[in-house]
Coordinates of C-alpha atoms and ligand atoms in Angstrom, one line a residue:
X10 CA -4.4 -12.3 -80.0
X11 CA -1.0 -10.8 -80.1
X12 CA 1.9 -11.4 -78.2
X13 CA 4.9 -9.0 -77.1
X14 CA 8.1 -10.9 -76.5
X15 CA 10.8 -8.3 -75.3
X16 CA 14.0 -10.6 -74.6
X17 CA 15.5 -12.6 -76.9
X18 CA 13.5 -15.9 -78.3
X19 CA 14.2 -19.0 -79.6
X20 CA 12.7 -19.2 -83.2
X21 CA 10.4 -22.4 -82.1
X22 CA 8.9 -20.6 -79.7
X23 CA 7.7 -18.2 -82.3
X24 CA 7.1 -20.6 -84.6
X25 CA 4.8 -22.8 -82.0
X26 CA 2.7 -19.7 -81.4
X27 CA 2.3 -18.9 -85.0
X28 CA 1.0 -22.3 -85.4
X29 CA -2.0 -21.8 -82.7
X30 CA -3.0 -18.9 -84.5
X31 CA -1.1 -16.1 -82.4
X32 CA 0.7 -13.1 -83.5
X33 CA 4.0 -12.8 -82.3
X34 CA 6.0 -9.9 -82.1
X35 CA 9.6 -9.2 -81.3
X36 CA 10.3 -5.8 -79.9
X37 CA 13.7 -6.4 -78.1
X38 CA 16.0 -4.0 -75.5
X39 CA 13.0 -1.1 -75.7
X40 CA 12.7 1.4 -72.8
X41 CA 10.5 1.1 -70.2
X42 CA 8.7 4.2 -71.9
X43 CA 8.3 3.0 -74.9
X44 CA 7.3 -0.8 -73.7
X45 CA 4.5 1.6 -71.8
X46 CA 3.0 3.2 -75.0
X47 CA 2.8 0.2 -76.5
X48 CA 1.5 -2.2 -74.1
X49 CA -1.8 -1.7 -74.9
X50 CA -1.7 -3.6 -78.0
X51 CA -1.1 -6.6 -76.7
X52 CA -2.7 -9.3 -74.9
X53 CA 0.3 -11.3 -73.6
X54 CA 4.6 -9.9 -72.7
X55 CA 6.9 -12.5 -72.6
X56 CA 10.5 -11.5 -71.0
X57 CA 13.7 -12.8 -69.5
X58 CA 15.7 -11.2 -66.9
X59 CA 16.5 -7.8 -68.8
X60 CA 13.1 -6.5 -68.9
X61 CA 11.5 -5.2 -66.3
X62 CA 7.7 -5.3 -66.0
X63 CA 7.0 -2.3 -63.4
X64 CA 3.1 -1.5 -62.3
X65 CA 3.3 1.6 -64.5
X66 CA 3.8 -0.7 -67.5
X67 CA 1.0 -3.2 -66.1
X68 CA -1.4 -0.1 -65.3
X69 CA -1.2 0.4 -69.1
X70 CA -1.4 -3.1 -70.6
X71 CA -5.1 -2.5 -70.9
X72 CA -5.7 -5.9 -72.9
X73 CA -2.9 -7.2 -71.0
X74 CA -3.8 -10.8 -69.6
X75 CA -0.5 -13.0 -69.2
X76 CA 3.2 -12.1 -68.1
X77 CA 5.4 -14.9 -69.2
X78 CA 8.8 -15.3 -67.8
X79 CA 11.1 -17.4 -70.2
X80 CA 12.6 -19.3 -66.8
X81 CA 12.8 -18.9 -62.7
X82 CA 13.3 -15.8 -61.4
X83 CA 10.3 -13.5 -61.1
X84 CA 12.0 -10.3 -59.4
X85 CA 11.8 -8.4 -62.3
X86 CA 8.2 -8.4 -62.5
X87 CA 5.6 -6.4 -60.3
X88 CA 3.8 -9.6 -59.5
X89 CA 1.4 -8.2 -56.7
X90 CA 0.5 -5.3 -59.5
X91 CA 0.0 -8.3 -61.9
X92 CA -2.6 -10.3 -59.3
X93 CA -4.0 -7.1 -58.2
X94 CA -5.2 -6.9 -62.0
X95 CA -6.2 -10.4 -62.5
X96 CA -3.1 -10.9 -65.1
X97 CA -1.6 -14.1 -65.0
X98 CA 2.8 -14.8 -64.4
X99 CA 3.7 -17.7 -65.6
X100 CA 7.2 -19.0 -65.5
X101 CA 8.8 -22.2 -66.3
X102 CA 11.2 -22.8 -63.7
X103 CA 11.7 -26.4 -64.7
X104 CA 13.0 -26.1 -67.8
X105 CA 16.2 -24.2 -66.7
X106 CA 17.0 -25.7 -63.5
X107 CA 19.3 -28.7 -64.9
X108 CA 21.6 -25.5 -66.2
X109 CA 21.5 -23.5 -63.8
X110 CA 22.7 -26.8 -61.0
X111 CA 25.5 -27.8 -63.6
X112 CA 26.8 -24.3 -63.8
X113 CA 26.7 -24.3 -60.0
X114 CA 28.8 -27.7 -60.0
X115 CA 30.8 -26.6 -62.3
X116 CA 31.7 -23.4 -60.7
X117 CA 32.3 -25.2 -57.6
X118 CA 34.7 -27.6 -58.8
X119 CA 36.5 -24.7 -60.5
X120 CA 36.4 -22.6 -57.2
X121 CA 38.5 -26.0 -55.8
X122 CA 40.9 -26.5 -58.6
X123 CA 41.4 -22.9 -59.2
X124 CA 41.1 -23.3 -63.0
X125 CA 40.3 -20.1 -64.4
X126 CA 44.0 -19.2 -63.1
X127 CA 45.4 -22.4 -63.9
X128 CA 44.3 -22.0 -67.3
X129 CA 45.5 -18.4 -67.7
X130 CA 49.0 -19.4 -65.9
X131 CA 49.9 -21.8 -68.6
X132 CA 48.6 -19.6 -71.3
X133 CA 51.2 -17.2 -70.5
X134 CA 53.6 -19.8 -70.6
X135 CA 54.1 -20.6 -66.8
X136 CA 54.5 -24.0 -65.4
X137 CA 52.9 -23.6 -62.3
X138 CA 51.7 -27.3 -61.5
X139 CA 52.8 -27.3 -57.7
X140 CA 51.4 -23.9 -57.3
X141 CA 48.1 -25.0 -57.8
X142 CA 47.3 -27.8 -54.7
X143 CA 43.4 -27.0 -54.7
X144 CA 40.6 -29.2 -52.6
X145 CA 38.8 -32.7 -53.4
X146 CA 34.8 -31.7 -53.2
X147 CA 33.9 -35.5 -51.9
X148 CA 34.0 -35.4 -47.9
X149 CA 33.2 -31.8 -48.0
X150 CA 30.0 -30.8 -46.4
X151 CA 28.5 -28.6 -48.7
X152 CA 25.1 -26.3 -47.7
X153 CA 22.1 -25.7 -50.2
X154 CA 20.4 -22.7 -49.2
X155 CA 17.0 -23.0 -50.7
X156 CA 15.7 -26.3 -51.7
X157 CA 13.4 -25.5 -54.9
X158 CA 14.2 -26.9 -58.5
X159 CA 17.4 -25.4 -58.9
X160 CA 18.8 -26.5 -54.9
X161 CA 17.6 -29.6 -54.8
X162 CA 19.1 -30.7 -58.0
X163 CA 22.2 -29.4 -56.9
X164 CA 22.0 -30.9 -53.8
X165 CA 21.2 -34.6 -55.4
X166 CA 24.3 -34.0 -57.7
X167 CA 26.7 -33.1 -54.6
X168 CA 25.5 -36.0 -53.1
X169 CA 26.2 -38.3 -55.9
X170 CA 30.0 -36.4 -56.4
X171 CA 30.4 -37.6 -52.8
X172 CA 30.2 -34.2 -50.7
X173 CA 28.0 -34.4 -47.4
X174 CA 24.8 -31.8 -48.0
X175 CA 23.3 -30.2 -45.2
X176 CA 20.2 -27.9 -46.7
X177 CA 18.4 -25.0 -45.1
X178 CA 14.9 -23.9 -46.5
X179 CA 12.5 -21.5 -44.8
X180 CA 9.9 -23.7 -45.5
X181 CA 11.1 -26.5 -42.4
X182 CA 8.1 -28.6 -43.1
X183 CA 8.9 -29.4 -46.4
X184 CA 12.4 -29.2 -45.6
X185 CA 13.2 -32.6 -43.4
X186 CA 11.2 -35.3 -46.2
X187 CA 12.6 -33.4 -49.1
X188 CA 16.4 -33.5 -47.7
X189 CA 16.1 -37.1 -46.2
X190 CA 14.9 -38.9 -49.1
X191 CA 17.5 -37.9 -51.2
X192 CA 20.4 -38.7 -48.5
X193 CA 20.6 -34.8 -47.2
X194 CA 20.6 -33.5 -43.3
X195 CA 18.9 -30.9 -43.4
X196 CA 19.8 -27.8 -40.9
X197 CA 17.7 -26.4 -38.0
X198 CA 18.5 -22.5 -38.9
X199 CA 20.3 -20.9 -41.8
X200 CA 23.1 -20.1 -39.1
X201 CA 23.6 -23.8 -38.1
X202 CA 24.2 -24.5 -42.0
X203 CA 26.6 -21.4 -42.1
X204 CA 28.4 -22.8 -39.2
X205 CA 29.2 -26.0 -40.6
X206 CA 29.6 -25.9 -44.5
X207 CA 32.6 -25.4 -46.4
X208 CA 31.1 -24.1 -49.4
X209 CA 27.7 -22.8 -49.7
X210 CA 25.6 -22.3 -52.5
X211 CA 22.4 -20.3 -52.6
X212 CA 19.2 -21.0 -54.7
X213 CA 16.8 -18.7 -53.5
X214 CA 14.1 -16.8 -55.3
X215 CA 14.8 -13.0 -55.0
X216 CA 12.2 -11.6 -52.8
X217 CA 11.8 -8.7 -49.6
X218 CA 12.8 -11.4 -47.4
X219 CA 16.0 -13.0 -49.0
X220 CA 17.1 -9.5 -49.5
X221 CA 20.5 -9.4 -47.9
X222 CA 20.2 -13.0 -46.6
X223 CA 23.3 -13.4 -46.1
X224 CA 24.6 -10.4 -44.9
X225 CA 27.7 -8.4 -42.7
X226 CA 25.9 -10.3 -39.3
X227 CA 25.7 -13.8 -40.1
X228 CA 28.7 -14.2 -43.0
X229 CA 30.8 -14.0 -39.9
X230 CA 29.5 -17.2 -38.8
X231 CA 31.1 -19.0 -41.8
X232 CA 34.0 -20.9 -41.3
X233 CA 37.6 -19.2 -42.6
X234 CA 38.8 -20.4 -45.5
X235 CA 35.3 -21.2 -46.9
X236 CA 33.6 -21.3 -50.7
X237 CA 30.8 -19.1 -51.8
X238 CA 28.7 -19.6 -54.9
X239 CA 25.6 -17.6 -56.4
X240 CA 24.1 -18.4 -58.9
X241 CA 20.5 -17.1 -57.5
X242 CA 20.4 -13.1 -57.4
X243 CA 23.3 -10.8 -56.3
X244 CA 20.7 -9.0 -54.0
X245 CA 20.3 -12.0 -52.1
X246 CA 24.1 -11.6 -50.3
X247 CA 24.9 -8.1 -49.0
X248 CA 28.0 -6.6 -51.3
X249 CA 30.1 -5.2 -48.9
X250 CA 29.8 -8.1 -46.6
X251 CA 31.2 -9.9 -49.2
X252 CA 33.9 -7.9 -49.7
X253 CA 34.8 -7.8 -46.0
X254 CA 34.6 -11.2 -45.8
X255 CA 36.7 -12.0 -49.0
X256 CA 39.6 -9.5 -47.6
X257 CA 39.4 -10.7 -43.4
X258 CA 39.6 -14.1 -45.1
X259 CA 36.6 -15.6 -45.0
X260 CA 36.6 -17.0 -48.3
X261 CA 38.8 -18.6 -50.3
X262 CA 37.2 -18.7 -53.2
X263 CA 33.5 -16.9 -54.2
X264 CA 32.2 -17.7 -57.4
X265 CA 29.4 -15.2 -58.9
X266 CA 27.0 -15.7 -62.3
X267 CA 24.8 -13.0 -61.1
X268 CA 25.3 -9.4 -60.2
X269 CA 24.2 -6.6 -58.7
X270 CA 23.4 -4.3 -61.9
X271 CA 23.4 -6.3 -64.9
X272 CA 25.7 -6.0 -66.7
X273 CA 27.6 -4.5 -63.8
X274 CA 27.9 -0.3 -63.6
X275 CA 29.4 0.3 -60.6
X276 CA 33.5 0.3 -59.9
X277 CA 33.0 -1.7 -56.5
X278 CA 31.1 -4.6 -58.7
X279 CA 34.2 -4.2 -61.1
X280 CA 36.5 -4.6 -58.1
X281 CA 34.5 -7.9 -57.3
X282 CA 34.2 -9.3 -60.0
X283 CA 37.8 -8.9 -60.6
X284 CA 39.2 -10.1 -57.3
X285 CA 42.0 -12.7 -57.7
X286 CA 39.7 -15.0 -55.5
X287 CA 36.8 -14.7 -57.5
X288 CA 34.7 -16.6 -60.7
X289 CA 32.6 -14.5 -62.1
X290 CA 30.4 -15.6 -64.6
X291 CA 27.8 -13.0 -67.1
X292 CA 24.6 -15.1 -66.0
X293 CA 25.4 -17.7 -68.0
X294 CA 23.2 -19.7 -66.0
X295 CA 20.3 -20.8 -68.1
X296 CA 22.4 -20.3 -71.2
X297 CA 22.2 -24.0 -72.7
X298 CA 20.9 -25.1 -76.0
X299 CA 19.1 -27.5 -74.0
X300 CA 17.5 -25.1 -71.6
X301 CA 16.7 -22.9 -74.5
X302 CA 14.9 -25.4 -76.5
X303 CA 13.1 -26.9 -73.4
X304 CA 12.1 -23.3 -72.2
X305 CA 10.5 -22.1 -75.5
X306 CA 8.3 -25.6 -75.8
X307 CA 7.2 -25.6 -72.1
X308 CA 6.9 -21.8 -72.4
X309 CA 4.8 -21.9 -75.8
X310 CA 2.5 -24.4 -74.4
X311 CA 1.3 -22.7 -70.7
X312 CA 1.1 -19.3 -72.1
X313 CA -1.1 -20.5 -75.2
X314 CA -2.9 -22.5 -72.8
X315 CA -3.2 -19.4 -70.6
X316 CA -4.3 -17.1 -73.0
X317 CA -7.2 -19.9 -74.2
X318 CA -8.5 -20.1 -70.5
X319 CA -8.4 -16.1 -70.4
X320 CA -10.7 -16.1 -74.0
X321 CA -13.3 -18.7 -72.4
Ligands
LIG418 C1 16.3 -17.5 -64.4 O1 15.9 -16.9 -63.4 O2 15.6 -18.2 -65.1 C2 17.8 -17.5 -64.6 O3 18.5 -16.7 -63.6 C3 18.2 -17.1 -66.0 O4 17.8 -15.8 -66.3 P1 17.8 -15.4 -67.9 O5 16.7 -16.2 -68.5 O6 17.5 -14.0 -67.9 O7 19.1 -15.8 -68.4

């Protein structure tokens, strides 16, 4: 059986497939047209965020019986084109979660100190230190929106930093146990989490309904002076609500690893990204040796034992 991997792989992974008898080939940063020539070939895709699998190209994976995502996010692949063919997505959301929450701390706790400026003062020489008075994240109630892998691991790290969580998920059911065991309050309505947080961090899934989430209606709700962080999909907040809200003063600080083109085209995303009050990051997100290593096992394993269930 042979197997197309489009984004860029960890040797291991390659190596593990090998090993099971696959063929694996590397056909990297390939256009959509020629991905839907050769298609046929193969029996499995693997990809990461750059490629997109569109139903054109799953219409012409005749032998085509698993897409594998190498981590969470799903949005660029036709998934309802996929099931309507009885191909099986695969992804391994678990092995990049722990990255993906550290990078969200991380970029929280720079949003607070300023650092990025702080470090750039003093590289051009300037002794700044009472310029920079930033905020102390324990006692600050901080909202997860979206309580999945990636939020909820955020949410138990907040906790133990001290902050007071308050977590919104449109699944409510699931919602109240999750939040309350791990110490969390968990709000009645995205709005009421808006309301009350100081910083709020979102870890949806990019789908038709968290398009625009957060959007020029409700991101009035948020308290002035508040924190933004996204390290989800840019699609999920609306862009010029966020820069409305980061020029009426809204935010203090927004701190961005994803965008809206990637990498960013447009001069508005430009502008964004290089707004005094905001981080922005190139999707860095999953980009640990850790994650890496842990997605190419995990990865290896499901779509080997994917493709043996498809052969029996
Ligand atoms: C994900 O969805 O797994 C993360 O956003 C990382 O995406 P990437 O694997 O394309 O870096």
């Amino acid at each position: 059986m042979k197997i197309l991997v489009c984004d860029p792989m960890p040797e291991d992974f390659k190596k593990i497939l090998e090993d099971k008898g696959y063929e694996v080939c590397y056909l990297l940063k390939q256009s959509s047209s020629t991905l839907k020539e050769v298609i046929s070939e193969y029996d499995a895709v693997v990809v990461r965020s750059s490629t997109k699998i569109t139903s054109d190209i799953i219409e012409a994976g005749s032998k085509l019986k698993v897409i594998a995502r190498a981590g969470a996010g799903l949005d660029n692949i036709d998934v309802e084109a996929a099931n309507k063919k009885g191909i099986r997505v695969i992804n391994v959301p678990e092995a990049v979660a722990n990255a993906v929450a550290e990078l969200t701390l991380g970029l929280i706790l720079s949003l607070l100190r300023s650092l990025p400026n702080a470090v750039e003062s003093l590289r051009m020489a300037r002794w700044e230190k009472h310029t920079f008075i930033g905020r102390e994240l324990a006692g600050m109630t901080v909202g997860v929106v979206g309580m999945g892998n990636i939020g909820s691991l955020v949410a138990k790290k907040l906790l133990a930093l001290g902050a007071n969580v308050i977590t919104y998920r449109r699944n409510k059911l699931l919602l109240e146990s999750d939040s309350a065991k791990i110490g969390a309050r968990s709000a009645k309505s995205l709005e009421e989490l808006l309301k009350v947080s100081e910083i709020v961090t979102l870890h949806v899934p990019y789908t038709k309904e968290t398009h625009h989430l957060l959007n020029s209606k409700n991101i009035t709700l948020m308290q002035k002076g508040s924190y933004l962080v996204n390290t989800s999909r840019a699609w999920v907040v609306e862009g010029k609500a966020l820069i409305k809200a980061l020029s009426d003063g809204t935010f203090e600080g927004v701190a961005i690893d994803v965008h809206y083109n990637e990498p960013p085209q447009e001069d508005w995303e430009w502008q964004l990204i290089r707004h005094p009050k905001v981080i922005a990051t190139p999707h860095i997100g999953a980009q640990t040796w850790e994650a890496r290593t842990r997605t190419s096992i995990l990865l290896a394993e499901k779509l080997a034992y994917e493709l043996q269930k498809a052969k029996s």
